[in-house]
Amino acid sequence: MPAQIDIKEVHWLLDIVQCLDVGVVVLDRQYRVEVWNGFMENHSGLCPDQAQGRSLFELFPEIDEPWLRRKVETVVQLGTRAFSLWQQRPYLMRFKSYRPITGQADFMYQNLTLLPLAAAQGEVEHVCLTIYDMTDAAVLHLSQG
């Protein structure tokens, strides 16, 4: 028997997701945005109302669509996480580096984790993308040659 979900718990869990210093995007199987947290809003300039229900590829044409589709399909089929490090692919979405004073990077270097999200029946119906800002580490690594 499934545990009852307290609406107060859902509320504070949503608050946590909104305040994380990590991008959180949940996509349905048609790659439409369902969740768009504060990190994503701050770095993309798109509020959740502008992103929700729209294709991620429409919002960010710079995304390598065939590559991301392959990654997502693997996550869905295997039901396991997948990763992409900035060393393999500098970014998923080309966000400006928000450290204009040091100004050593033109864009935000990103690590990406893809998480399968299963429905109650066990089928993966959504995928969560978590996007980590790795700019400081990348600039340091690249400066050391």
JSON list of C-alpha atoms in Angstrom, two decimals:
[
{"chain": "A", "resi": 1, "resn": "MET", "atom": "CA", "xyz": [0.00, 0.00, 0.00]},
{"chain": "A", "resi": 2, "resn": "PRO", "atom": "CA", "xyz": [1.54, 3.35, -1.05]},
{"chain": "A", "resi": 3, "resn": "ALA", "atom": "CA", "xyz": [2.37, 5.85, 1.66]},
{"chain": "A", "resi": 4, "resn": "GLN", "atom": "CA", "xyz": [0.12, 8.88, 1.95]},
{"chain": "A", "resi": 5, "resn": "ILE", "atom": "CA", "xyz": [1.76, 12.07, 0.72]},
{"chain": "A", "resi": 6, "resn": "ASP", "atom": "CA", "xyz": [1.33, 15.03, 3.03]},
{"chain": "A", "resi": 7, "resn": "ILE", "atom": "CA", "xyz": [0.69, 18.18, 0.98]},
{"chain": "A", "resi": 8, "resn": "LYS", "atom": "CA", "xyz": [2.91, 20.15, 3.39]},
{"chain": "A", "resi": 9, "resn": "GLU", "atom": "CA", "xyz": [5.82, 17.82, 2.58]},
{"chain": "A", "resi": 10, "resn": "VAL", "atom": "CA", "xyz": [5.28, 18.31, -1.15]},
{"chain": "A", "resi": 11, "resn": "HIS", "atom": "CA", "xyz": [5.25, 22.07, -0.64]},
{"chain": "A", "resi": 12, "resn": "TRP", "atom": "CA", "xyz": [8.61, 22.20, 1.15]},
{"chain": "A", "resi": 13, "resn": "LEU", "atom": "CA", "xyz": [10.14, 19.68, -1.26]},
{"chain": "A", "resi": 14, "resn": "LEU", "atom": "CA", "xyz": [9.17, 21.99, -4.13]},
{"chain": "A", "resi": 15, "resn": "ASP", "atom": "CA", "xyz": [10.71, 24.92, -2.24]},
{"chain": "A", "resi": 16, "resn": "ILE", "atom": "CA", "xyz": [13.98, 22.98, -1.95]},
{"chain": "A", "resi": 17, "resn": "VAL", "atom": "CA", "xyz": [14.03, 22.16, -5.68]},
{"chain": "A", "resi": 18, "resn": "GLN", "atom": "CA", "xyz": [13.40, 25.82, -6.51]},
{"chain": "A", "resi": 19, "resn": "CYS", "atom": "CA", "xyz": [16.27, 27.04, -4.32]},
{"chain": "A", "resi": 20, "resn": "LEU", "atom": "CA", "xyz": [18.97, 24.51, -5.29]},
{"chain": "A", "resi": 21, "resn": "ASP", "atom": "CA", "xyz": [22.09, 25.95, -6.90]},
{"chain": "A", "resi": 22, "resn": "VAL", "atom": "CA", "xyz": [21.70, 23.24, -9.54]},
{"chain": "A", "resi": 23, "resn": "GLY", "atom": "CA", "xyz": [19.52, 23.27, -12.63]},
{"chain": "A", "resi": 24, "resn": "VAL", "atom": "CA", "xyz": [16.54, 20.91, -12.43]},
{"chain": "A", "resi": 25, "resn": "VAL", "atom": "CA", "xyz": [14.51, 20.22, -15.56]},
{"chain": "A", "resi": 26, "resn": "VAL", "atom": "CA", "xyz": [11.94, 17.43, -15.86]},
{"chain": "A", "resi": 27, "resn": "LEU", "atom": "CA", "xyz": [11.03, 16.37, -19.38]},
{"chain": "A", "resi": 28, "resn": "ASP", "atom": "CA", "xyz": [8.17, 14.21, -20.55]},
{"chain": "A", "resi": 29, "resn": "ARG", "atom": "CA", "xyz": [8.77, 11.57, -23.22]},
{"chain": "A", "resi": 30, "resn": "GLN", "atom": "CA", "xyz": [8.19, 14.16, -25.96]},
{"chain": "A", "resi": 31, "resn": "TYR", "atom": "CA", "xyz": [10.99, 16.34, -24.48]},
{"chain": "A", "resi": 32, "resn": "ARG", "atom": "CA", "xyz": [8.53, 18.95, -23.23]},
{"chain": "A", "resi": 33, "resn": "VAL", "atom": "CA", "xyz": [9.48, 20.80, -20.06]},
{"chain": "A", "resi": 34, "resn": "GLU", "atom": "CA", "xyz": [7.39, 19.98, -16.99]},
{"chain": "A", "resi": 35, "resn": "VAL", "atom": "CA", "xyz": [9.63, 21.30, -14.19]},
{"chain": "A", "resi": 36, "resn": "TRP", "atom": "CA", "xyz": [11.92, 24.33, -14.44]},
{"chain": "A", "resi": 37, "resn": "ASN", "atom": "CA", "xyz": [13.59, 25.47, -11.25]},
{"chain": "A", "resi": 38, "resn": "GLY", "atom": "CA", "xyz": [15.02, 28.81, -10.10]},
{"chain": "A", "resi": 39, "resn": "PHE", "atom": "CA", "xyz": [18.56, 28.02, -11.30]},
{"chain": "A", "resi": 40, "resn": "MET", "atom": "CA", "xyz": [17.22, 27.46, -14.81]},
{"chain": "A", "resi": 41, "resn": "GLU", "atom": "CA", "xyz": [15.17, 30.65, -14.65]},
{"chain": "A", "resi": 42, "resn": "ASN", "atom": "CA", "xyz": [18.15, 32.69, -13.44]},
{"chain": "A", "resi": 43, "resn": "HIS", "atom": "CA", "xyz": [20.57, 31.41, -16.07]},
{"chain": "A", "resi": 44, "resn": "SER", "atom": "CA", "xyz": [18.27, 31.08, -19.08]},
{"chain": "A", "resi": 45, "resn": "GLY", "atom": "CA", "xyz": [16.18, 34.19, -18.55]},
{"chain": "A", "resi": 46, "resn": "LEU", "atom": "CA", "xyz": [13.04, 32.06, -19.04]},
{"chain": "A", "resi": 47, "resn": "CYS", "atom": "CA", "xyz": [10.50, 31.87, -16.23]},
{"chain": "A", "resi": 48, "resn": "PRO", "atom": "CA", "xyz": [8.74, 28.54, -15.63]},
{"chain": "A", "resi": 49, "resn": "ASP", "atom": "CA", "xyz": [5.60, 29.76, -17.44]},
{"chain": "A", "resi": 50, "resn": "GLN", "atom": "CA", "xyz": [7.68, 30.44, -20.56]},
{"chain": "A", "resi": 51, "resn": "ALA", "atom": "CA", "xyz": [9.37, 27.02, -20.47]},
{"chain": "A", "resi": 52, "resn": "GLN", "atom": "CA", "xyz": [6.68, 24.61, -19.28]},
{"chain": "A", "resi": 53, "resn": "GLY", "atom": "CA", "xyz": [5.00, 22.61, -22.01]},
{"chain": "A", "resi": 54, "resn": "ARG", "atom": "CA", "xyz": [7.55, 23.63, -24.63]},
{"chain": "A", "resi": 55, "resn": "SER", "atom": "CA", "xyz": [10.11, 21.44, -26.34]},
{"chain": "A", "resi": 56, "resn": "LEU", "atom": "CA", "xyz": [13.58, 21.70, -24.83]},
{"chain": "A", "resi": 57, "resn": "PHE", "atom": "CA", "xyz": [14.98, 21.71, -28.37]},
{"chain": "A", "resi": 58, "resn": "GLU", "atom": "CA", "xyz": [12.75, 24.64, -29.32]},
{"chain": "A", "resi": 59, "resn": "LEU", "atom": "CA", "xyz": [13.89, 26.58, -26.25]},
{"chain": "A", "resi": 60, "resn": "PHE", "atom": "CA", "xyz": [17.58, 25.79, -26.80]},
{"chain": "A", "resi": 61, "resn": "PRO", "atom": "CA", "xyz": [18.37, 25.13, -30.47]},
{"chain": "A", "resi": 62, "resn": "GLU", "atom": "CA", "xyz": [22.09, 24.85, -29.60]},
{"chain": "A", "resi": 63, "resn": "ILE", "atom": "CA", "xyz": [21.48, 21.50, -27.89]},
{"chain": "A", "resi": 64, "resn": "ASP", "atom": "CA", "xyz": [22.93, 18.58, -29.83]},
{"chain": "A", "resi": 65, "resn": "GLU", "atom": "CA", "xyz": [19.53, 16.93, -30.28]},
{"chain": "A", "resi": 66, "resn": "PRO", "atom": "CA", "xyz": [20.65, 13.52, -31.61]},
{"chain": "A", "resi": 67, "resn": "TRP", "atom": "CA", "xyz": [23.18, 13.20, -28.77]},
{"chain": "A", "resi": 68, "resn": "LEU", "atom": "CA", "xyz": [20.66, 14.12, -26.03]},
{"chain": "A", "resi": 69, "resn": "ARG", "atom": "CA", "xyz": [17.97, 11.87, -27.51]},
{"chain": "A", "resi": 70, "resn": "ARG", "atom": "CA", "xyz": [20.40, 8.91, -27.44]},
{"chain": "A", "resi": 71, "resn": "LYS", "atom": "CA", "xyz": [21.29, 9.66, -23.80]},
{"chain": "A", "resi": 72, "resn": "VAL", "atom": "CA", "xyz": [17.65, 9.99, -22.75]},
{"chain": "A", "resi": 73, "resn": "GLU", "atom": "CA", "xyz": [16.57, 6.84, -24.58]},
{"chain": "A", "resi": 74, "resn": "THR", "atom": "CA", "xyz": [19.31, 4.86, -22.85]},
{"chain": "A", "resi": 75, "resn": "VAL", "atom": "CA", "xyz": [18.16, 6.20, -19.47]},
{"chain": "A", "resi": 76, "resn": "VAL", "atom": "CA", "xyz": [14.54, 5.27, -20.26]},
{"chain": "A", "resi": 77, "resn": "GLN", "atom": "CA", "xyz": [15.34, 1.79, -21.59]},
{"chain": "A", "resi": 78, "resn": "LEU", "atom": "CA", "xyz": [17.77, 0.80, -18.85]},
{"chain": "A", "resi": 79, "resn": "GLY", "atom": "CA", "xyz": [16.10, 2.71, -16.02]},
{"chain": "A", "resi": 80, "resn": "THR", "atom": "CA", "xyz": [19.51, 3.92, -14.84]},
{"chain": "A", "resi": 81, "resn": "ARG", "atom": "CA", "xyz": [21.26, 7.26, -14.55]},
{"chain": "A", "resi": 82, "resn": "ALA", "atom": "CA", "xyz": [23.56, 8.67, -17.19]},
{"chain": "A", "resi": 83, "resn": "PHE", "atom": "CA", "xyz": [26.17, 11.40, -16.95]},
{"chain": "A", "resi": 84, "resn": "SER", "atom": "CA", "xyz": [28.04, 13.87, -19.09]},
{"chain": "A", "resi": 85, "resn": "LEU", "atom": "CA", "xyz": [31.06, 15.76, -17.81]},
{"chain": "A", "resi": 86, "resn": "TRP", "atom": "CA", "xyz": [32.20, 19.18, -19.00]},
{"chain": "A", "resi": 87, "resn": "GLN", "atom": "CA", "xyz": [35.44, 17.58, -20.23]},
{"chain": "A", "resi": 88, "resn": "GLN", "atom": "CA", "xyz": [33.43, 15.45, -22.68]},
{"chain": "A", "resi": 89, "resn": "ARG", "atom": "CA", "xyz": [30.95, 18.14, -23.70]},
{"chain": "A", "resi": 90, "resn": "PRO", "atom": "CA", "xyz": [31.45, 21.66, -22.28]},
{"chain": "A", "resi": 91, "resn": "TYR", "atom": "CA", "xyz": [27.73, 22.40, -21.87]},
{"chain": "A", "resi": 92, "resn": "LEU", "atom": "CA", "xyz": [24.21, 21.24, -22.66]},
{"chain": "A", "resi": 93, "resn": "MET", "atom": "CA", "xyz": [22.75, 24.75, -22.85]},
{"chain": "A", "resi": 94, "resn": "ARG", "atom": "CA", "xyz": [24.98, 27.69, -23.61]},
{"chain": "A", "resi": 95, "resn": "PHE", "atom": "CA", "xyz": [24.47, 29.89, -20.56]},
{"chain": "A", "resi": 96, "resn": "LYS", "atom": "CA", "xyz": [26.64, 32.94, -20.05]},
{"chain": "A", "resi": 97, "resn": "SER", "atom": "CA", "xyz": [29.24, 32.66, -17.34]},
{"chain": "A", "resi": 98, "resn": "TYR", "atom": "CA", "xyz": [27.90, 34.76, -14.50]},
{"chain": "A", "resi": 99, "resn": "ARG", "atom": "CA", "xyz": [31.34, 35.72, -13.21]},
{"chain": "A", "resi": 100, "resn": "PRO", "atom": "CA", "xyz": [31.91, 38.80, -15.37]},
{"chain": "A", "resi": 101, "resn": "ILE", "atom": "CA", "xyz": [34.64, 40.25, -13.12]},
{"chain": "A", "resi": 102, "resn": "THR", "atom": "CA", "xyz": [37.00, 37.30, -13.48]},
{"chain": "A", "resi": 103, "resn": "GLY", "atom": "CA", "xyz": [35.67, 36.88, -17.03]},
{"chain": "A", "resi": 104, "resn": "GLN", "atom": "CA", "xyz": [37.78, 33.84, -17.81]},
{"chain": "A", "resi": 105, "resn": "ALA", "atom": "CA", "xyz": [34.98, 31.88, -19.47]},
{"chain": "A", "resi": 106, "resn": "ASP", "atom": "CA", "xyz": [32.55, 32.95, -22.17]},
{"chain": "A", "resi": 107, "resn": "PHE", "atom": "CA", "xyz": [29.99, 30.37, -21.11]},
{"chain": "A", "resi": 108, "resn": "MET", "atom": "CA", "xyz": [29.06, 28.16, -18.17]},
{"chain": "A", "resi": 109, "resn": "TYR", "atom": "CA", "xyz": [30.80, 24.80, -18.20]},
{"chain": "A", "resi": 110, "resn": "GLN", "atom": "CA", "xyz": [28.32, 22.14, -17.10]},
{"chain": "A", "resi": 111, "resn": "ASN", "atom": "CA", "xyz": [28.13, 18.61, -15.80]},
{"chain": "A", "resi": 112, "resn": "LEU", "atom": "CA", "xyz": [24.87, 16.83, -16.54]},
{"chain": "A", "resi": 113, "resn": "THR", "atom": "CA", "xyz": [23.08, 13.97, -14.82]},
{"chain": "A", "resi": 114, "resn": "LEU", "atom": "CA", "xyz": [20.03, 12.31, -16.38]},
{"chain": "A", "resi": 115, "resn": "LEU", "atom": "CA", "xyz": [17.71, 10.50, -13.96]},
{"chain": "A", "resi": 116, "resn": "PRO", "atom": "CA", "xyz": [14.86, 8.17, -14.94]},
{"chain": "A", "resi": 117, "resn": "LEU", "atom": "CA", "xyz": [11.57, 9.02, -13.21]},
{"chain": "A", "resi": 118, "resn": "ALA", "atom": "CA", "xyz": [9.22, 6.06, -13.06]},
{"chain": "A", "resi": 119, "resn": "ALA", "atom": "CA", "xyz": [5.45, 6.34, -12.75]},
{"chain": "A", "resi": 120, "resn": "ALA", "atom": "CA", "xyz": [3.55, 4.34, -10.14]},
{"chain": "A", "resi": 121, "resn": "GLN", "atom": "CA", "xyz": [3.32, 1.43, -12.61]},
{"chain": "A", "resi": 122, "resn": "GLY", "atom": "CA", "xyz": [7.12, 1.33, -12.91]},
{"chain": "A", "resi": 123, "resn": "GLU", "atom": "CA", "xyz": [7.44, 2.69, -16.45]},
{"chain": "A", "resi": 124, "resn": "VAL", "atom": "CA", "xyz": [9.83, 5.58, -16.98]},
{"chain": "A", "resi": 125, "resn": "GLU", "atom": "CA", "xyz": [7.61, 8.43, -18.18]},
{"chain": "A", "resi": 126, "resn": "HIS", "atom": "CA", "xyz": [9.85, 11.38, -17.36]},
{"chain": "A", "resi": 127, "resn": "VAL", "atom": "CA", "xyz": [13.54, 12.17, -17.22]},
{"chain": "A", "resi": 128, "resn": "CYS", "atom": "CA", "xyz": [15.11, 14.66, -14.85]},
{"chain": "A", "resi": 129, "resn": "LEU", "atom": "CA", "xyz": [18.11, 16.64, -16.03]},
{"chain": "A", "resi": 130, "resn": "THR", "atom": "CA", "xyz": [20.33, 18.10, -13.33]},
{"chain": "A", "resi": 131, "resn": "ILE", "atom": "CA", "xyz": [22.79, 20.69, -14.53]},
{"chain": "A", "resi": 132, "resn": "TYR", "atom": "CA", "xyz": [25.80, 21.62, -12.42]},
{"chain": "A", "resi": 133, "resn": "ASP", "atom": "CA", "xyz": [27.85, 24.77, -12.93]},
{"chain": "A", "resi": 134, "resn": "MET", "atom": "CA", "xyz": [31.46, 23.57, -13.26]},
{"chain": "A", "resi": 135, "resn": "THR", "atom": "CA", "xyz": [32.89, 26.85, -14.58]},
{"chain": "A", "resi": 136, "resn": "ASP", "atom": "CA", "xyz": [35.29, 27.47, -11.67]},
{"chain": "A", "resi": 137, "resn": "ALA", "atom": "CA", "xyz": [36.73, 23.96, -11.84]},
{"chain": "A", "resi": 138, "resn": "ALA", "atom": "CA", "xyz": [36.98, 24.07, -15.64]},
{"chain": "A", "resi": 139, "resn": "VAL", "atom": "CA", "xyz": [38.73, 27.46, -15.71]},
{"chain": "A", "resi": 140, "resn": "LEU", "atom": "CA", "xyz": [41.21, 26.29, -13.07]},
{"chain": "A", "resi": 141, "resn": "HIS", "atom": "CA", "xyz": [41.85, 23.00, -14.90]},
{"chain": "A", "resi": 142, "resn": "LEU", "atom": "CA", "xyz": [42.26, 24.70, -18.28]},
{"chain": "A", "resi": 143, "resn": "SER", "atom": "CA", "xyz": [44.58, 27.38, -16.89]},
{"chain": "A", "resi": 144, "resn": "GLN", "atom": "CA", "xyz": [46.91, 24.69, -15.59]},
{"chain": "A", "resi": 145, "resn": "GLY", "atom": "CA", "xyz": [47.27, 23.33, -19.09]}
]
